[in-house]
PDB file of C-alpha atoms in Angstrom:
ATOM      1  CA  UNK A   1     -24.585  25.354   2.327  1.00 55.00           C
ATOM      2  CA  UNK A   2     -26.107  21.923   1.470  1.00 58.00           C
ATOM      3  CA  UNK A   3     -23.168  20.940  -0.573  1.00 50.00           C
ATOM      4  CA  UNK A   4     -20.897  21.371   2.233  1.00 44.00           C
ATOM      5  CA  UNK A   5     -23.185  19.365   4.614  1.00 46.00           C
ATOM      6  CA  UNK A   6     -23.316  16.503   2.079  1.00 43.00           C
ATOM      7  CA  UNK A   7     -19.431  16.710   1.418  1.00 47.00           C
ATOM      8  CA  UNK A   8     -18.770  16.721   5.315  1.00 51.00           C
ATOM      9  CA  UNK A   9     -21.194  13.713   5.618  1.00 46.00           C
ATOM     10  CA  UNK A  10     -19.361  11.764   2.823  1.00 48.00           C
ATOM     11  CA  UNK A  11     -15.929  12.562   4.326  1.00 50.00           C
ATOM     12  CA  UNK A  12     -17.190  11.146   7.754  1.00 46.00           C
ATOM     13  CA  UNK A  13     -18.468   8.084   6.088  1.00 47.00           C
ATOM     14  CA  UNK A  14     -15.239   7.533   4.358  1.00 50.00           C
ATOM     15  CA  UNK A  15     -13.133   7.894   7.441  1.00 46.00           C
ATOM     16  CA  UNK A  16     -15.523   5.271   9.170  1.00 44.00           C
ATOM     17  CA  UNK A  17     -15.154   2.869   6.398  1.00 46.00           C
ATOM     18  CA  UNK A  18     -11.429   3.374   6.291  1.00 45.00           C
ATOM     19  CA  UNK A  19     -10.984   2.767  10.056  1.00 44.00           C
ATOM     20  CA  UNK A  20     -13.243  -0.316   9.933  1.00 38.00           C
ATOM     21  CA  UNK A  21     -11.264  -1.851   7.229  1.00 52.00           C
ATOM     22  CA  UNK A  22      -7.971  -1.405   8.724  1.00 58.00           C
ATOM     23  CA  UNK A  23      -8.995  -3.524  11.627  1.00 56.00           C
ATOM     24  CA  UNK A  24      -9.838  -6.656   9.227  1.00 66.00           C
ATOM     25  CA  UNK A  25      -6.190  -6.863   7.690  1.00 85.00           C
ATOM     26  CA  UNK A  26      -3.989  -9.827   8.207  1.00 89.00           C
ATOM     27  CA  UNK A  27      -1.396  -9.819  10.784  1.00 92.00           C
ATOM     28  CA  UNK A  28       1.395 -10.160   8.073  1.00 94.00           C
ATOM     29  CA  UNK A  29       0.415  -6.704   6.566  1.00 96.00           C
ATOM     30  CA  UNK A  30       2.301  -3.842   8.174  1.00 96.00           C
ATOM     31  CA  UNK A  31       1.128  -0.275   7.446  1.00 97.00           C
ATOM     32  CA  UNK A  32       4.130   2.047   6.828  1.00 97.00           C
ATOM     33  CA  UNK A  33       4.421   5.767   6.042  1.00 95.00           C
ATOM     34  CA  UNK A  34       6.610   7.380   3.267  1.00 94.00           C
ATOM     35  CA  UNK A  35       8.945   8.497   6.060  1.00 94.00           C
ATOM     36  CA  UNK A  36       9.377   4.999   7.394  1.00 96.00           C
ATOM     37  CA  UNK A  37       9.749   3.547   4.027  1.00 96.00           C
ATOM     38  CA  UNK A  38      12.489   5.800   3.168  1.00 95.00           C
ATOM     39  CA  UNK A  39      14.196   5.046   6.361  1.00 96.00           C
ATOM     40  CA  UNK A  40      14.117   1.164   5.476  1.00 96.00           C
ATOM     41  CA  UNK A  41      15.474   2.053   1.986  1.00 96.00           C
ATOM     42  CA  UNK A  42      18.379   3.919   3.722  1.00 97.00           C
ATOM     43  CA  UNK A  43      19.167   0.888   5.943  1.00 97.00           C
ATOM     44  CA  UNK A  44      19.132  -1.283   2.798  1.00 96.00           C
ATOM     45  CA  UNK A  45      16.671  -3.658   3.963  1.00 95.00           C
ATOM     46  CA  UNK A  46      15.101  -6.118   1.719  1.00 95.00           C
ATOM     47  CA  UNK A  47      11.419  -6.112   1.975  1.00 96.00           C
ATOM     48  CA  UNK A  48       8.163  -6.423   0.087  1.00 96.00           C
ATOM     49  CA  UNK A  49       6.040  -3.579  -0.481  1.00 97.00           C
ATOM     50  CA  UNK A  50       2.368  -3.071  -1.460  1.00 97.00           C
ATOM     51  CA  UNK A  51       1.144   0.308  -2.452  1.00 96.00           C
ATOM     52  CA  UNK A  52      -2.580   1.348  -2.820  1.00 96.00           C
ATOM     53  CA  UNK A  53      -5.496   3.333  -1.720  1.00 95.00           C
ATOM     54  CA  UNK A  54      -7.186   1.415   1.349  1.00 95.00           C
ATOM     55  CA  UNK A  55     -10.808   2.492   0.139  1.00 94.00           C
ATOM     56  CA  UNK A  56     -10.288   0.899  -3.326  1.00 95.00           C
ATOM     57  CA  UNK A  57     -11.708  -2.668  -4.033  1.00 95.00           C
ATOM     58  CA  UNK A  58      -8.737  -3.597  -6.008  1.00 95.00           C
ATOM     59  CA  UNK A  59      -6.459  -2.591  -3.053  1.00 96.00           C
ATOM     60  CA  UNK A  60      -8.838  -4.568  -0.627  1.00 95.00           C
ATOM     61  CA  UNK A  61      -8.508  -7.554  -2.872  1.00 95.00           C
ATOM     62  CA  UNK A  62      -4.685  -7.308  -2.997  1.00 96.00           C
ATOM     63  CA  UNK A  63      -4.429  -7.025   0.600  1.00 96.00           C
ATOM     64  CA  UNK A  64      -6.514 -10.169   1.069  1.00 95.00           C
ATOM     65  CA  UNK A  65      -4.380 -12.148  -1.303  1.00 94.00           C
ATOM     66  CA  UNK A  66      -1.088 -10.832   0.307  1.00 95.00           C
ATOM     67  CA  UNK A  67      -2.527 -11.681   3.616  1.00 94.00           C
ATOM     68  CA  UNK A  68      -1.999 -15.375   2.840  1.00 91.00           C
ATOM     69  CA  UNK A  69       1.906 -14.920   2.560  1.00 91.00           C
ATOM     70  CA  UNK A  70       4.238 -16.274   5.330  1.00 89.00           C
ATOM     71  CA  UNK A  71       6.368 -12.835   5.426  1.00 92.00           C
ATOM     72  CA  UNK A  72       5.679  -9.364   6.204  1.00 95.00           C
ATOM     73  CA  UNK A  73       4.434  -7.249   3.587  1.00 96.00           C
ATOM     74  CA  UNK A  74       4.505  -3.378   4.113  1.00 98.00           C
ATOM     75  CA  UNK A  75       1.502  -1.273   3.069  1.00 98.00           C
ATOM     76  CA  UNK A  76       1.749   2.242   1.818  1.00 97.00           C
ATOM     77  CA  UNK A  77      -1.723   3.713   1.693  1.00 97.00           C
ATOM     78  CA  UNK A  78      -1.410   6.604  -0.750  1.00 95.00           C
ATOM     79  CA  UNK A  79      -4.828   7.930   0.647  1.00 93.00           C
ATOM     80  CA  UNK A  80      -2.946   9.095   3.859  1.00 88.00           C
ATOM     81  CA  UNK A  81      -0.200  10.781   2.037  1.00 90.00           C
ATOM     82  CA  UNK A  82       0.598  14.386   0.449  1.00 92.00           C
ATOM     83  CA  UNK A  83      -0.210  13.852  -3.273  1.00 91.00           C
ATOM     84  CA  UNK A  84       3.134  15.899  -4.501  1.00 94.00           C
ATOM     85  CA  UNK A  85       5.157  13.670  -2.310  1.00 92.00           C
ATOM     86  CA  UNK A  86       3.764  10.608  -3.559  1.00 92.00           C
ATOM     87  CA  UNK A  87       3.815  11.581  -7.302  1.00 94.00           C
ATOM     88  CA  UNK A  88       7.639  12.352  -6.777  1.00 94.00           C
ATOM     89  CA  UNK A  89       7.990   8.761  -5.078  1.00 93.00           C
ATOM     90  CA  UNK A  90       5.908   7.348  -7.981  1.00 93.00           C
ATOM     91  CA  UNK A  91       7.942   8.964 -10.769  1.00 95.00           C
ATOM     92  CA  UNK A  92      11.425   7.636  -9.266  1.00 94.00           C
ATOM     93  CA  UNK A  93      10.025   4.101  -9.176  1.00 93.00           C
ATOM     94  CA  UNK A  94       7.979   4.412 -12.202  1.00 92.00           C
ATOM     95  CA  UNK A  95       4.607   3.431 -10.475  1.00 92.00           C
ATOM     96  CA  UNK A  96       1.831   4.083 -12.627  1.00 89.00           C
ATOM     97  CA  UNK A  97      -0.895   1.447 -11.680  1.00 88.00           C
ATOM     98  CA  UNK A  98      -3.664   2.197  -8.904  1.00 86.00           C
ATOM     99  CA  UNK A  99      -1.888  -0.576  -7.007  1.00 93.00           C
ATOM    100  CA  UNK A 100       1.884  -1.627  -6.954  1.00 95.00           C
ATOM    101  CA  UNK A 101       3.661  -4.746  -5.490  1.00 96.00           C
ATOM    102  CA  UNK A 102       7.288  -4.856  -5.497  1.00 94.00           C
ATOM    103  CA  UNK A 103      10.393  -6.340  -3.632  1.00 94.00           C
ATOM    104  CA  UNK A 104      13.023  -3.720  -2.589  1.00 95.00           C
ATOM    105  CA  UNK A 105      16.459  -4.200  -1.522  1.00 95.00           C
ATOM    106  CA  UNK A 106      17.397  -0.750  -0.238  1.00 94.00           C
ATOM    107  CA  UNK A 107      16.457   1.680  -2.770  1.00 93.00           C
ATOM    108  CA  UNK A 108      16.478  -0.649  -5.659  1.00 94.00           C
ATOM    109  CA  UNK A 109      13.282  -2.139  -6.913  1.00 93.00           C
ATOM    110  CA  UNK A 110      14.090  -5.506  -7.999  1.00 87.00           C
ATOM    111  CA  UNK A 111      10.835  -7.253  -8.696  1.00 88.00           C
ATOM    112  CA  UNK A 112       7.222  -5.875  -9.577  1.00 89.00           C
ATOM    113  CA  UNK A 113       4.246  -7.863 -10.001  1.00 88.00           C
ATOM    114  CA  UNK A 114       0.405  -7.709  -9.945  1.00 88.00           C
ATOM    115  CA  UNK A 115      -0.619  -8.610  -6.512  1.00 90.00           C
ATOM    116  CA  UNK A 116      -3.766 -10.172  -7.927  1.00 88.00           C
ATOM    117  CA  UNK A 117      -2.285 -12.701 -10.250  1.00 89.00           C
ATOM    118  CA  UNK A 118       1.415 -13.156  -9.062  1.00 89.00           C
ATOM    119  CA  UNK A 119       2.428 -16.666  -7.865  1.00 88.00           C
ATOM    120  CA  UNK A 120       2.756 -15.806  -4.068  1.00 87.00           C
ATOM    121  CA  UNK A 121       5.123 -18.768  -3.544  1.00 85.00           C
ATOM    122  CA  UNK A 122       7.745 -17.020  -5.433  1.00 82.00           C
ATOM    123  CA  UNK A 123       7.778 -14.421  -2.733  1.00 80.00           C
ATOM    124  CA  UNK A 124       7.484 -16.497   0.061  1.00 74.00           C
ATOM    125  CA  UNK A 125      11.111 -17.611  -0.458  1.00 65.00           C
ATOM    126  CA  UNK A 126      12.741 -14.378  -0.847  1.00 63.00           C
TER     127      UNK A 126
END
């Protein structure tokens, strides 16, 4: 019983942390669901995508850094996704790291980079 109570409190604390952090993200970062992302791909749009778990420190640092860009970066929060669906998506695009930053043109992934170390000036001109 106590284990369930502790687990419940941790879940609530995690949700509070998650909601609080969403508000502090830069205006150029747009949250996107997998369904919306697949629609963008079907429309053959060119866009930047950052994938991670919002509650992880590496993702937070990546979002802070990408928030300095002059263009929209779509953020896919893996924490809010069905694990099996994400694993299928990650397998198709060979995503293996905890965070992933890439440029897509439709369903084609052209450029991948580490969001913490990449020269953002390159992506500002795409």
